[in-house]
Amino acid sequence: MPVRRYGGRYNNSSPGVSKTLSTSRAAGVPSSPSPARSSKLPSTHRDPVPQEDYCLSNETDLQHQRRPTFREPSVEVEVEILDDEPPHRLQEPLSGESGASNANASSGSAKCNTVRASGYTFHTSERQRSVYEALRSLRPLPELQEPRRVKEYSEASLKDSLYRIIESHDVIMVAGAFFGDEGKGKTVDAVARHPRCTCIARVNSGENAGHTVYDKAGRKFVFNLAPSGLLLPGKKNYIGPECVMDPISFMEKEIIQLINAGIDYRDRLFIGNVCIVTPYHKLLDLLGSAANSSTLKGMAPVHGSKVMKRGIRLDHIFNDDETLRQRLEKDMSTYLGLLKVRNLCDADVVRLCREENSDGVLRVPEYVIAFAQAKDKADFLVKLYRDGVRHNPNFPARCDVIYELHAAVLRGEKVLFEGPQSYWLSNARTKFWESTTSADTTAAGLLAASQLNFQRFKSVVLNVHKAPGSSRVGIGACPSSFVPQDFFSAQNIKTLRDLPSATCANFEAVQRMLFRDGFPHSNDKARHNGIMSPVEYTDETGTYNIGVAMAIASAQHHGECGAVTKKPRVCGFFDCVLQHEVNSVQGPYLTISALDRGDEYDKVGVTIAYVYYNPEGKQVDVNGHVYKNGDIIRAGDPVPSEVALYHCHPIVKLIDGWRDNPIAAAKRRRNAPLPRGVCELLSTIEYFTSCKILSIGNGPNGDDIIYLRQ
C-alpha cells in the first residue's frame, strides 16, 4: 500500500514571552508575564529559520541532498500511515522524548518516505496564550468605530458601470490585489466581452498562474498561460515575449483542451518570442526550493537564465539545431553543476520526481523525468522541441506581439491585459520578496512588459480581491491569516484530499465559535480591541486552536486551493493595511469576488491595523524605521517587510453578517436593496483603503456579478 505522509507538529524549545518594552505600555500593551515554560509552538507569525527538512537514505545523501525549508527547529517526528484512505483524525501531540524515539525507530528505505516535523501544533500553545495575555488589554483604537456613516449602495447595469470605464480607456488591466487566486477570471471575461475589446494578452510570467473559465455550454477550461479570451469568437489572444513558456506542457495541458472541445484557435491565439522553460529549469526548481513552497514550474531558474541571457527563446527552436544545441548546453551547465555539488546521479533525480508525484498529482511531467534519464540531454531537448513544437501542426501561430498590440490601440480598439498572480506576489515588491514569484506581476509590470506608450494611451487597473476568506498559498508572512502561511505545507498536506474529511467539518460551528468566543467583547464597543483570543474548538476528532479550526474548515468548505498547485490555501480576514497600498499604487477601482460566502457567516472580519509584538522584545529595522512592541501599523502607513510582518497581529473590526438577507444570485432578486451588513462591509473597506468598489461577485457563474452605482 502507498505511504500517506503527514509531518509532525511539535516543538520542544520555543522561548517564553519576555517583558514588553516600555514603549509597549505607552501604546496600551501591558508588560508580558515573566518567561513562561517552553511551549510546543512558535508564535503564529515569526521569523523563518532554516531547518533541514529532506530525509534521505545514507550519510552521503544527507550531506549533499537536503532541501532546506524555513521553519524553527523542532523535534523531528516521523509518521507513516500505511493506508489507502485518508485518516479520520490528525496526529495527536507527542512529547519531545517520544517523538525522538519514534524518529529513531525509522530506518532504511522506510525512512526516506517520511517527513520531518514542522514545529506547529493543532492545539493552542502556551506561547500563543502568553502573547494574547500581553495584547488583550490593548486600548481599542478609535478607528474601530469607523466609518461613522454607512453608505447605501445600489445596483447598476453593466453598461452604466464597467463599460463606462472601458470606453474611456485604451488599455484595461485586471490585476490581483492580494496573493493570487482572487477570482480574476470573472472580471477578465466581463471586460473581454465588450464589443470594442478585441485583444486579450498575457504579457509576463508563466504557467505558475491559473485561471478557470467556462464557455456557454458550461464546459470548464483551466488555462495557465493561455489568455482567458480564447473561448470568445472574434477575439485575438496574445502571449507576449516577456512571458516564459514550457511549450511541451502548454500543448499537453492547455491546447489539448481546445482541440478536444473542437474549438478552432488558429485565428484566435498568437505567441511571441517567449523565453523557454526547459525540463532542467523545472528540475532545478524541484531540487532548490523549500518543501511545498514552489509550483515546480521552473519560474525562478528560467528567469535566472533570462537575466543572464543564457537561455533560449521560441525563435531558437524554429531555426538551426546546432545553435539551439549550443545554447542549451551552455545554459544546462547550472543544472549539471548542481548535481555534481549535491553528489546526485540521474537515478536520484528520477526517484525524487517519482516521490513528488506519489500522491497522484502529476507535479513533475513524464517528459521532464525522461530528460533526467537521458544520456545525451542536449540531443534529447533538440528532438523534443523539433517534434513537439517546430514540426507540430497544432502549435499556435507566432507573431510580433508588441507590434500587434500597438497597432490595435492605434486603430481605436481596446486591449485587455490579464494579470498573472498579484500585486503582493510580484518580485518587484520588496515587502514579501523572499516568498514572491519571479516576475513583476503588478500593474506597472504588466504595462512595462507590453511596451505600450503610457504617455500616449490611457490605461486603467481593475484590482480584484476576495472576501470573506481572503487567502494565499505557500510561504511568507500574512498577519491577517488564521494560521501561518506555510501551515498546511509544513504538515505535508499537498491537496485538499489530504485534509481528513471529518476534522473541523462543521463550518457553521467553527465560524460561530470564532466570532462569539474568539472576540469575547465584540458587542461592547468600549472593550472590543480587535485582538483574537486563542480559544479552542473541539469535535469528535480532537481539540484545535480556533485559528487552526477556521483554516481547515474554510479551506474545505470554500474549496480553497491553489489554481496551479492544488495546495490548500490559508484563509483569513480582509486586509485593509495591504489593500490600501495596492489601491494607492494601482488606482482606486476594486472588484470583490465571492462575497456571497458572507451569507453563511455570523460576522465578517476586516483587518484595519496591525500591532507589532515580538515575545522576546526584539526590535526590527525596516527601511530605517525601527518597529518595537506595541507599535500600531495602520492602513496608509508604510507596510514593513516580512521580517516585521512575522510579528504583526491583526486588529479586526467585526461587521454583522446578512444571513437573513442573502445576496447569492440563486436567492437574490435582481436590483433588490443590498443588506446593511454588505453596505457596512463595503463602506469599511472603502473608508480604510480609499478605493472605489466597482462590483461584487455573488455566485459561481460568469454573470453572477452585482455592479455598483458609482
XYZ file of C-alpha atoms in Angstrom:
710
model
C 0.000 0.000 0.000
C 1.213 3.540 -0.639
C 2.568 5.553 2.239
C 0.457 8.562 3.155
C 2.790 11.146 4.635
C 1.966 13.684 7.309
C 4.506 15.874 9.036
C 4.667 16.210 12.795
C 3.948 19.470 14.560
C 5.787 19.617 17.839
C 8.441 21.971 19.141
C 10.302 21.413 22.364
C 12.310 24.595 22.672
C 10.286 27.731 21.968
C 11.381 30.506 24.310
C 8.881 32.098 26.627
C 7.468 35.567 26.357
C 9.804 38.246 27.662
C 8.869 41.509 29.253
C 7.310 44.076 26.985
C 9.263 47.245 26.314
C 8.214 50.453 27.990
C 7.022 51.737 24.630
C 4.501 48.922 24.583
C 2.965 50.153 27.806
C 2.746 53.620 26.338
C 0.727 52.190 23.463
C -1.579 50.357 25.814
C 0.148 46.971 25.651
C 0.832 45.640 29.146
C 4.073 44.022 30.146
C 4.059 40.361 29.329
C 4.497 37.855 32.117
C 7.884 36.583 33.100
C 9.304 33.952 30.774
C 6.938 31.049 30.595
C 7.922 27.442 30.401
C 8.922 26.158 26.995
C 5.991 25.794 24.656
C 5.394 23.440 21.798
C 4.665 26.057 19.157
C 6.474 29.077 17.785
C 4.456 32.276 17.676
C 1.903 32.423 14.919
C 3.955 34.969 12.958
C 7.691 34.664 13.357
C 10.994 34.949 11.559
C 11.785 31.941 9.382
C 14.806 29.924 10.481
C 16.337 27.405 8.068
C 15.754 23.807 9.020
C 16.860 20.758 7.095
C 13.696 19.023 6.025
C 14.502 16.356 3.499
C 15.047 12.762 4.558
C 17.453 10.540 2.611
C 18.867 7.086 2.951
C 22.524 7.482 3.891
C 25.039 9.949 5.274
C 26.385 10.885 1.833
C 22.879 11.740 0.674
C 22.218 13.666 3.859
C 25.363 15.680 3.335
C 24.648 16.669 -0.260
C 20.939 16.382 -0.918
C 18.991 18.063 1.850
C 16.351 20.527 0.778
C 16.012 23.478 3.201
C 12.739 24.856 4.433
C 12.239 27.912 6.598
C 10.883 26.811 9.928
C 12.003 26.897 13.502
C 13.956 23.885 14.772
C 11.630 21.245 16.149
C 11.564 17.718 17.442
C 11.736 15.522 14.367
C 8.782 13.175 14.427
C 8.403 10.782 11.515
C 4.988 9.255 10.989
C 3.865 6.681 8.456
C 0.210 5.948 7.822
C 0.027 2.808 5.731
C -3.481 3.277 4.472
C -5.046 3.927 1.111
C -7.781 6.054 2.689
C -7.333 9.483 4.276
C -7.020 9.234 8.054
C -10.062 10.220 10.070
C -8.130 12.337 12.529
C -4.930 14.297 12.633
C -1.928 13.253 14.675
C -2.111 13.569 18.432
C 0.640 15.652 20.042
C 3.627 13.692 21.259
C 6.180 14.670 23.840
C 9.652 15.564 22.673
C 11.050 12.330 24.095
C 8.515 10.037 22.483
C 8.795 11.971 19.245
C 12.524 11.422 19.200
C 12.132 7.734 19.867
C 9.660 7.435 17.022
C 12.109 9.184 14.743
C 14.894 6.835 15.745
C 12.671 3.839 15.160
C 12.511 4.539 11.429
C 15.325 3.248 9.294
C 16.381 2.264 5.799
C 14.130 2.889 2.844
C 11.099 3.444 5.048
C 12.804 6.489 6.488
C 13.005 8.053 3.036
C 9.223 8.005 2.766
C 8.627 10.067 5.895
C 8.572 13.780 6.547
C 10.261 15.757 9.281
C 8.209 17.590 11.887
C 7.358 21.206 11.220
C 7.137 22.738 14.669
C 3.411 23.548 14.520
C 0.641 22.265 16.753
C -3.070 21.981 16.106
C -3.911 22.976 19.666
C -3.202 26.267 21.449
C 0.318 26.570 22.837
C 1.497 28.279 25.996
C 3.322 30.767 23.819
C 0.139 31.752 21.999
C -1.659 32.211 25.299
C 1.184 34.378 26.603
C 1.108 36.589 23.510
C -2.638 37.028 23.880
C -2.266 37.923 27.561
C 0.218 40.618 26.550
C -2.153 42.101 23.947
C -5.609 41.532 25.402
C -5.666 44.856 27.277
C -4.544 46.893 24.267
C -6.641 50.051 24.244
C -9.269 49.940 21.470
C -8.299 52.090 18.507
C -10.752 54.902 17.711
C -10.686 53.650 14.105
C -12.647 50.570 15.169
C -15.715 52.847 15.254
C -15.219 53.962 11.666
C -16.857 54.614 9.340
C -19.381 56.668 11.250
C -21.784 56.632 8.316
C -22.689 53.543 6.306
C -23.247 54.244 2.628
C -26.228 52.801 0.832
C -25.115 51.011 -2.318
C -27.416 50.418 -5.248
C -27.067 48.111 -8.203
C -26.078 49.489 -11.599
C -26.182 47.958 -15.043
C -23.100 46.570 -16.754
C -23.323 49.364 -19.317
C -23.502 52.134 -16.704
C -20.614 50.819 -14.606
C -17.903 48.606 -16.100
C -18.490 49.557 -19.728
C -18.205 53.269 -18.972
C -14.725 52.662 -17.579
C -13.702 50.504 -20.546
C -14.909 53.039 -23.094
C -12.885 55.865 -21.563
C -9.563 53.964 -21.632
C -7.352 52.310 -24.254
C -5.730 49.674 -22.050
C -7.559 47.777 -19.295
C -5.549 45.730 -16.807
C -7.158 43.165 -14.491
C -4.716 42.662 -11.629
C -4.751 40.595 -8.453
C -4.772 42.720 -5.311
C -3.706 40.106 -2.756
C -1.744 36.853 -3.187
C -3.312 35.279 -6.275
C -6.467 33.196 -6.795
C -8.643 36.249 -6.134
C -11.181 35.278 -8.797
C -9.822 37.483 -11.595
C -11.219 35.261 -14.357
C -14.783 36.508 -13.979
C -13.735 40.154 -14.351
C -11.457 39.286 -17.280
C -14.371 37.577 -19.002
C -16.688 40.547 -18.403
C -14.166 43.020 -19.866
C -13.311 40.740 -22.805
C -16.974 40.632 -23.857
C -17.054 44.373 -24.523
C -17.507 44.788 -28.310
C -14.519 47.114 -28.680
C -12.183 44.936 -26.618
C -10.537 42.953 -29.416
C -7.231 41.862 -27.856
C -6.619 39.891 -24.662
C -2.990 39.376 -23.703
C -0.752 37.723 -21.161
C 2.386 39.839 -21.205
C 4.576 38.369 -18.449
C 5.105 35.463 -16.013
C 4.322 31.850 -16.916
C 2.292 28.731 -16.244
C 2.506 29.193 -12.476
C -0.651 31.296 -12.848
C -4.040 29.663 -13.274
C -7.435 30.890 -14.469
C -10.626 28.848 -14.699
C -13.203 29.838 -17.326
C -16.419 28.327 -18.691
C -17.905 28.503 -22.166
C -21.595 28.982 -22.971
C -22.148 25.234 -22.819
C -20.862 25.164 -19.248
C -17.648 23.346 -20.158
C -14.753 24.055 -17.815
C -11.329 25.135 -19.093
C -8.256 25.650 -16.927
C -5.663 27.924 -18.527
C -2.256 28.609 -17.037
C -0.623 30.725 -19.727
C -3.281 30.961 -22.438
C -5.424 34.124 -22.181
C -8.982 33.592 -20.958
C -10.496 35.228 -24.063
C -9.800 32.116 -26.132
C -13.394 30.954 -25.743
C -14.820 34.129 -27.288
C -15.189 34.202 -31.096
C -13.735 37.241 -32.823
C -11.171 37.991 -30.100
C -7.418 37.820 -30.616
C -5.362 36.388 -27.765
C -1.647 37.013 -27.374
C 1.190 35.618 -25.267
C 3.887 38.285 -25.178
C 7.680 37.918 -25.383
C 8.231 38.699 -21.697
C 6.289 35.555 -20.783
C 8.107 32.308 -20.037
C 6.654 29.150 -21.586
C 7.188 25.424 -21.417
C 5.874 24.694 -24.937
C 5.509 20.961 -24.294
C 3.395 21.496 -21.189
C 1.470 24.235 -22.994
C 0.474 21.834 -25.766
C -0.245 18.870 -23.485
C -2.267 20.749 -20.853
C -3.821 23.814 -22.478
C -4.044 23.460 -26.254
C -5.306 19.897 -25.908
C -8.383 21.231 -24.088
C -9.268 23.380 -27.102
C -8.630 20.535 -29.542
C -10.790 18.107 -27.572
C -13.585 20.700 -27.342
C -13.491 21.313 -31.090
C -12.528 24.982 -30.693
C -10.555 26.395 -33.617
C -7.864 28.570 -32.066
C -5.805 29.203 -35.221
C -7.180 32.717 -35.739
C -7.530 33.452 -32.018
C -4.147 32.669 -30.415
C -0.731 34.117 -31.281
C 2.574 33.626 -29.484
C 5.527 36.000 -29.304
C 9.205 35.213 -28.922
C 8.798 33.871 -25.385
C 11.590 32.584 -23.157
C 11.525 28.791 -22.955
C 11.135 26.867 -19.704
C 13.094 23.648 -20.179
C 12.952 20.401 -18.185
C 16.174 21.305 -16.383
C 14.591 24.546 -15.144
C 11.802 22.514 -13.558
C 14.289 20.089 -12.024
C 16.332 22.984 -10.630
C 13.098 24.233 -9.076
C 12.454 20.824 -7.515
C 15.990 20.466 -6.156
C 16.413 24.034 -4.953
C 13.047 25.030 -3.479
C 11.931 24.657 0.106
C 9.447 21.819 0.526
C 5.971 22.708 -0.777
C 6.999 26.335 -1.360
C 7.038 26.314 -5.168
C 4.705 25.437 -8.027
C 7.648 23.490 -9.534
C 7.085 25.238 -12.869
C 10.713 26.357 -13.128
C 9.938 30.048 -12.674
C 12.946 31.191 -10.639
C 15.506 29.169 -12.656
C 14.180 30.291 -16.062
C 14.149 33.933 -15.002
C 17.750 33.413 -13.897
C 18.597 32.153 -17.388
C 16.699 35.084 -18.876
C 18.587 37.680 -16.842
C 21.923 36.036 -17.650
C 20.958 35.819 -21.374
C 21.902 32.147 -21.420
C 18.552 30.517 -22.098
C 16.621 30.050 -25.319
C 13.629 31.816 -26.810
C 10.975 30.396 -29.103
C 12.734 31.656 -32.237
C 15.753 29.479 -31.413
C 13.573 26.371 -31.739
C 12.450 27.416 -35.223
C 15.989 27.933 -36.535
C 19.104 25.759 -36.853
C 19.552 22.863 -34.463
C 23.257 23.458 -33.861
C 22.751 26.927 -32.385
C 19.905 25.567 -30.300
C 22.108 22.739 -29.015
C 24.965 25.090 -28.120
C 22.718 27.412 -26.149
C 21.080 24.516 -24.321
C 24.442 23.004 -23.371
C 25.658 26.347 -22.033
C 22.503 27.029 -20.039
C 22.266 23.444 -18.784
C 25.620 23.728 -17.030
C 23.867 25.212 -13.986
C 21.753 22.073 -13.596
C 24.654 19.675 -14.182
C 26.801 21.656 -11.764
C 24.167 21.370 -9.044
C 24.046 17.600 -9.485
C 27.812 17.469 -9.073
C 27.801 19.648 -5.953
C 24.964 17.622 -4.421
C 26.609 14.330 -5.431
C 23.408 13.346 -7.240
C 23.098 10.979 -10.165
C 20.273 10.802 -12.718
C 18.659 7.932 -10.823
C 18.484 10.074 -7.672
C 16.702 12.845 -9.563
C 14.231 10.394 -11.088
C 13.495 8.984 -7.634
C 12.800 12.467 -6.253
C 10.456 13.164 -9.170
C 8.553 9.937 -8.564
C 8.225 10.773 -4.875
C 6.851 14.213 -5.727
C 4.168 12.567 -7.882
C 3.444 9.742 -5.441
C 0.138 11.195 -4.197
C -1.412 11.048 -7.662
C -0.881 14.704 -8.627
C 1.449 14.979 -11.648
C 3.678 17.829 -10.488
C 6.679 16.630 -12.492
C 5.663 15.686 -16.077
C 6.874 12.453 -17.650
C 8.931 14.220 -20.337
C 10.835 16.019 -17.560
C 11.588 12.667 -15.951
C 12.619 11.311 -19.371
C 15.043 14.227 -19.710
C 16.548 13.370 -16.320
C 17.123 9.808 -17.558
C 18.562 10.788 -20.955
C 22.272 10.190 -21.604
C 22.647 12.999 -24.161
C 20.426 15.620 -22.599
C 21.005 18.337 -25.204
C 20.147 15.923 -28.012
C 17.015 14.882 -26.111
C 15.845 18.506 -25.925
C 16.619 19.299 -29.569
C 14.487 16.336 -30.668
C 11.771 17.154 -28.107
C 11.366 20.703 -29.421
C 11.721 19.698 -33.070
C 8.871 17.183 -32.822
C 6.709 18.850 -30.192
C 6.981 22.446 -31.388
C 8.629 23.176 -34.751
C 7.057 20.275 -36.658
C 3.867 20.130 -34.602
C 0.963 21.199 -36.868
C -1.136 22.059 -33.807
C 1.337 24.590 -32.410
C -0.266 28.072 -32.482
C 0.744 30.834 -34.881
C 3.615 33.149 -33.991
C 3.848 36.908 -34.392
C 5.428 40.108 -33.085
C 3.003 40.553 -30.192
C 4.193 44.017 -29.162
C 3.685 45.327 -32.697
C 0.190 43.815 -32.922
C -0.923 45.277 -29.582
C 0.385 48.708 -30.544
C -1.381 48.550 -33.908
C -4.674 47.541 -32.282
C -4.652 50.521 -29.919
C -3.823 52.866 -32.803
C -6.903 51.532 -34.617
C -9.039 52.573 -31.644
C -9.522 49.062 -30.289
C -9.398 48.210 -26.589
C -6.625 45.973 -25.240
C -7.033 43.843 -22.105
C -4.049 42.649 -20.078
C -4.826 39.596 -17.964
C -2.681 39.820 -14.855
C -0.976 36.688 -13.522
C -0.674 36.171 -9.754
C -0.981 39.504 -7.961
C 0.490 42.695 -6.552
C 1.928 41.145 -3.384
C 3.402 38.160 -5.237
C 5.360 40.478 -7.532
C 9.119 40.130 -7.326
C 9.276 43.930 -7.543
C 7.602 44.288 -4.133
C 10.339 44.063 -1.530
C 7.836 43.570 1.314
C 7.359 39.854 0.533
C 10.436 39.446 -1.654
C 11.526 36.070 -0.267
C 8.144 34.457 -0.962
C 7.178 36.033 -4.289
C 7.107 34.855 -7.872
C 9.968 35.733 -10.242
C 8.269 38.394 -12.395
C 6.839 41.848 -11.768
C 3.141 40.966 -11.618
C 1.977 44.408 -10.523
C 0.018 46.546 -12.975
C 3.205 48.549 -13.581
C 4.949 45.313 -14.534
C 2.190 44.461 -16.995
C 2.363 47.859 -18.656
C 6.158 47.767 -18.847
C 6.130 44.282 -20.399
C 3.605 45.404 -23.030
C 5.929 48.243 -24.116
C 2.924 50.441 -24.903
C 3.432 54.194 -24.674
C 1.863 55.031 -21.310
C 2.053 58.763 -22.068
C 0.009 58.347 -25.237
C -2.526 55.672 -24.309
C -4.910 55.879 -21.358
C -4.819 52.872 -19.042
C -6.863 51.739 -16.050
C -6.439 48.967 -13.490
C -9.268 46.840 -12.121
C -7.930 45.407 -8.857
C -9.501 42.133 -7.699
C -9.722 40.847 -4.121
C -11.770 38.113 -2.459
C -13.894 38.322 0.687
C -14.706 36.766 3.028
C -11.958 34.165 3.099
C -9.084 36.207 1.632
C -6.366 33.655 1.048
C -2.872 32.814 -0.102
C -0.826 29.647 -0.559
C 2.817 28.776 0.053
C 5.182 30.504 2.439
C 5.560 34.061 3.673
C 4.081 36.356 6.288
C 0.466 37.490 6.177
C -0.738 38.902 9.509
C -4.445 38.583 8.672
C -4.365 34.831 8.052
C -5.877 32.356 10.506
C -2.610 30.366 10.725
C 0.941 30.823 9.381
C 1.094 30.721 5.596
C 3.116 27.511 5.454
C 0.889 25.714 7.962
C -0.572 23.186 5.502
C 2.685 22.797 3.591
C 4.541 22.127 6.832
C 2.188 19.215 7.514
C 2.955 17.854 4.025
C -0.716 18.410 3.188
C -0.422 18.915 -0.565
C -4.067 18.862 -1.678
C -7.497 19.197 -0.109
C -7.749 15.406 -0.316
C -5.010 15.201 2.300
C -7.185 17.036 4.827
C -9.055 14.417 6.865
C -12.688 14.957 5.941
C -14.093 14.650 9.474
C -11.773 17.245 11.011
C -13.410 20.632 11.680
C -16.025 19.649 9.119
C -18.812 21.636 10.791
C -18.062 25.036 9.258
C -21.148 26.559 10.866
C -19.989 25.627 14.366
C -16.394 26.726 13.779
C -17.240 30.180 12.429
C -19.792 30.712 15.203
C -17.175 29.992 17.873
C -14.629 32.238 16.144
C -16.865 35.303 16.251
C -18.571 34.531 19.573
C -15.656 33.324 21.713
C -12.634 34.424 19.687
C -13.736 38.044 20.127
C -15.494 37.952 23.525
C -16.255 41.705 23.605
C -17.403 42.063 20.009
C -20.751 43.534 21.109
C -19.166 46.003 23.540
C -17.621 48.859 21.560
C -15.879 50.230 24.628
C -13.980 46.975 25.237
C -13.571 45.346 21.804
C -9.955 45.918 20.737
C -9.878 43.572 17.734
C -7.377 41.074 19.200
C -8.437 37.460 18.661
C -8.458 35.177 21.697
C -6.796 31.745 21.231
C -9.867 29.745 22.252
C -10.161 26.102 21.284
C -12.690 24.230 19.188
C -13.473 20.577 19.903
C -15.178 17.992 17.737
C -15.140 14.201 17.664
C -11.636 14.180 16.140
C -9.894 16.310 18.748
C -9.264 19.814 20.067
C -7.939 22.613 17.859
C -6.865 26.206 18.240
C -9.667 28.323 16.748
C -7.343 29.709 14.065
C -6.380 26.193 13.006
C -10.012 25.062 13.067
C -11.086 28.031 10.928
C -8.215 27.491 8.485
C -9.168 23.841 7.974
C -12.920 24.461 7.913
C -12.765 27.380 5.463
C -10.347 25.625 3.086
C -12.651 22.617 2.926
C -15.964 24.484 2.938
C -14.981 27.044 0.294
C -12.837 24.643 -1.737
C -9.873 26.982 -1.345
C -6.857 25.579 -3.172
C -4.196 26.934 -5.497
C -5.292 27.020 -9.140
C -1.945 25.531 -10.206
C -0.616 23.600 -7.204
C -3.981 22.402 -5.782
C -2.496 23.052 -2.339
C -4.943 24.178 0.364
C -4.946 27.941 0.686
C -4.737 29.620 4.079
C -7.734 31.913 4.542
C -8.074 34.933 6.778
C -9.651 38.354 7.242
C -9.863 41.030 4.552
C -6.668 43.075 4.995
C -7.135 46.846 4.645
C -3.488 47.559 5.506
C -2.233 45.720 2.426
C -5.168 46.747 0.246
C -4.559 50.447 0.911
C -1.103 50.244 -0.659
C -2.466 48.355 -3.668
C -5.089 50.999 -4.384
C -2.695 53.881 -3.745
C -0.305 52.432 -6.348
C -2.653 50.859 -8.905
C -5.653 53.152 -8.794
C -8.941 53.181 -6.892
C -11.072 50.570 -8.637
C -11.673 47.338 -6.736
C -13.894 44.379 -7.501
C -14.581 41.870 -4.729
C -15.252 38.275 -5.699
C -17.152 35.566 -3.792
C -18.938 37.962 -1.437
C -21.917 35.599 -1.372
C -19.843 33.489 1.029
C -20.853 36.042 3.635
C -24.372 34.583 3.504
C -23.051 31.819 5.792
C -21.204 33.941 8.364
C -22.481 35.344 11.658
C -19.988 38.182 11.273
C -17.330 39.254 8.793
C -13.888 40.365 9.975
C -11.830 43.182 8.455
C -8.232 43.900 9.493
C -7.905 47.673 9.894
C -4.435 47.733 11.504
C -1.617 45.573 12.910
C 0.080 45.645 16.282
C 3.750 44.660 16.349
C 4.630 42.330 19.201
C 7.724 40.148 19.489
C 7.606 37.996 22.645
C 11.375 38.280 23.034
C 11.194 42.071 22.799
C 13.295 42.125 19.628
C 13.144 45.325 17.587
C 13.262 45.237 13.791
C 14.743 47.884 11.488
C 12.886 48.168 8.159
C 13.815 50.965 5.741
C 15.249 52.959 8.618
C 12.124 52.639 10.780
C 12.555 50.637 13.979
C 9.479 48.602 14.923
C 9.106 47.817 18.605
C 6.495 46.151 20.762
C 3.211 47.998 20.831
C 3.708 49.858 17.544
C 0.492 50.190 15.542
C 0.627 49.919 11.741
C -2.483 51.463 10.218
C -3.910 51.382 6.727
C -1.986 54.093 4.897
C 1.220 53.628 6.901
C 4.251 52.153 5.122
C 3.912 48.372 5.014
C 7.018 46.789 6.581
C 8.791 43.774 5.139
C 8.328 40.175 6.219
C 10.945 40.416 8.950
C 8.486 42.655 10.833
C 5.234 41.209 9.492
C 6.021 37.830 11.054
C 5.498 39.564 14.406
C 2.446 41.619 13.468
C -1.000 40.668 14.747
C -4.272 41.814 13.170
C -6.639 44.299 14.775
C -10.006 43.152 13.476
C -13.203 45.154 13.072
C -16.288 42.925 13.102
C -19.348 43.520 10.940
C -22.671 41.756 11.386
C -23.481 39.222 8.697
C -26.544 39.138 6.477
C -27.835 35.587 6.844
C -31.465 36.722 6.779
C -30.997 38.598 3.514
C -28.648 36.519 1.317
C -27.065 38.022 -1.778
C -26.279 34.767 -3.634
C -27.516 35.004 -7.217
C -29.695 31.917 -6.775
C -31.542 33.560 -3.852
C -31.487 37.278 -4.606
C -33.887 39.263 -6.761
C -32.020 41.489 -9.218
C -31.897 45.168 -8.174
C -33.060 44.285 -4.652
C -31.565 46.567 -1.954
C -28.280 45.283 -0.570
C -28.320 44.165 3.101
C -26.977 46.555 5.721
C -24.148 44.142 6.559
C -22.945 44.229 2.949
C -23.174 48.020 2.857
C -21.240 48.317 6.128
C -18.535 45.955 4.868
C -18.138 47.868 1.605
C -18.184 51.210 3.439
C -15.486 49.963 5.815
C -13.236 48.757 3.007
C -13.651 51.996 1.060
C -13.015 54.084 4.184
C -9.758 52.365 5.133
C -8.351 51.730 1.640
C -9.548 54.821 -0.286
C -10.820 52.516 -3.024
C -13.946 52.619 -5.175
C -15.696 49.260 -5.191
C -16.898 48.618 -8.716
C -18.617 45.263 -8.280
C -19.109 42.250 -6.022
C -19.324 38.604 -7.025
C -22.364 36.673 -5.831
C -22.193 33.243 -7.437
C -20.189 30.743 -9.497
C -21.442 31.712 -12.959
C -19.691 34.246 -15.147
C -22.532 36.762 -14.956
C -23.074 36.402 -11.196
C -21.809 39.925 -10.562
C -23.525 42.854 -8.858
C -22.249 46.117 -10.350
C -22.461 49.123 -8.053
C -23.539 52.609 -8.971
C -20.589 54.996 -8.689
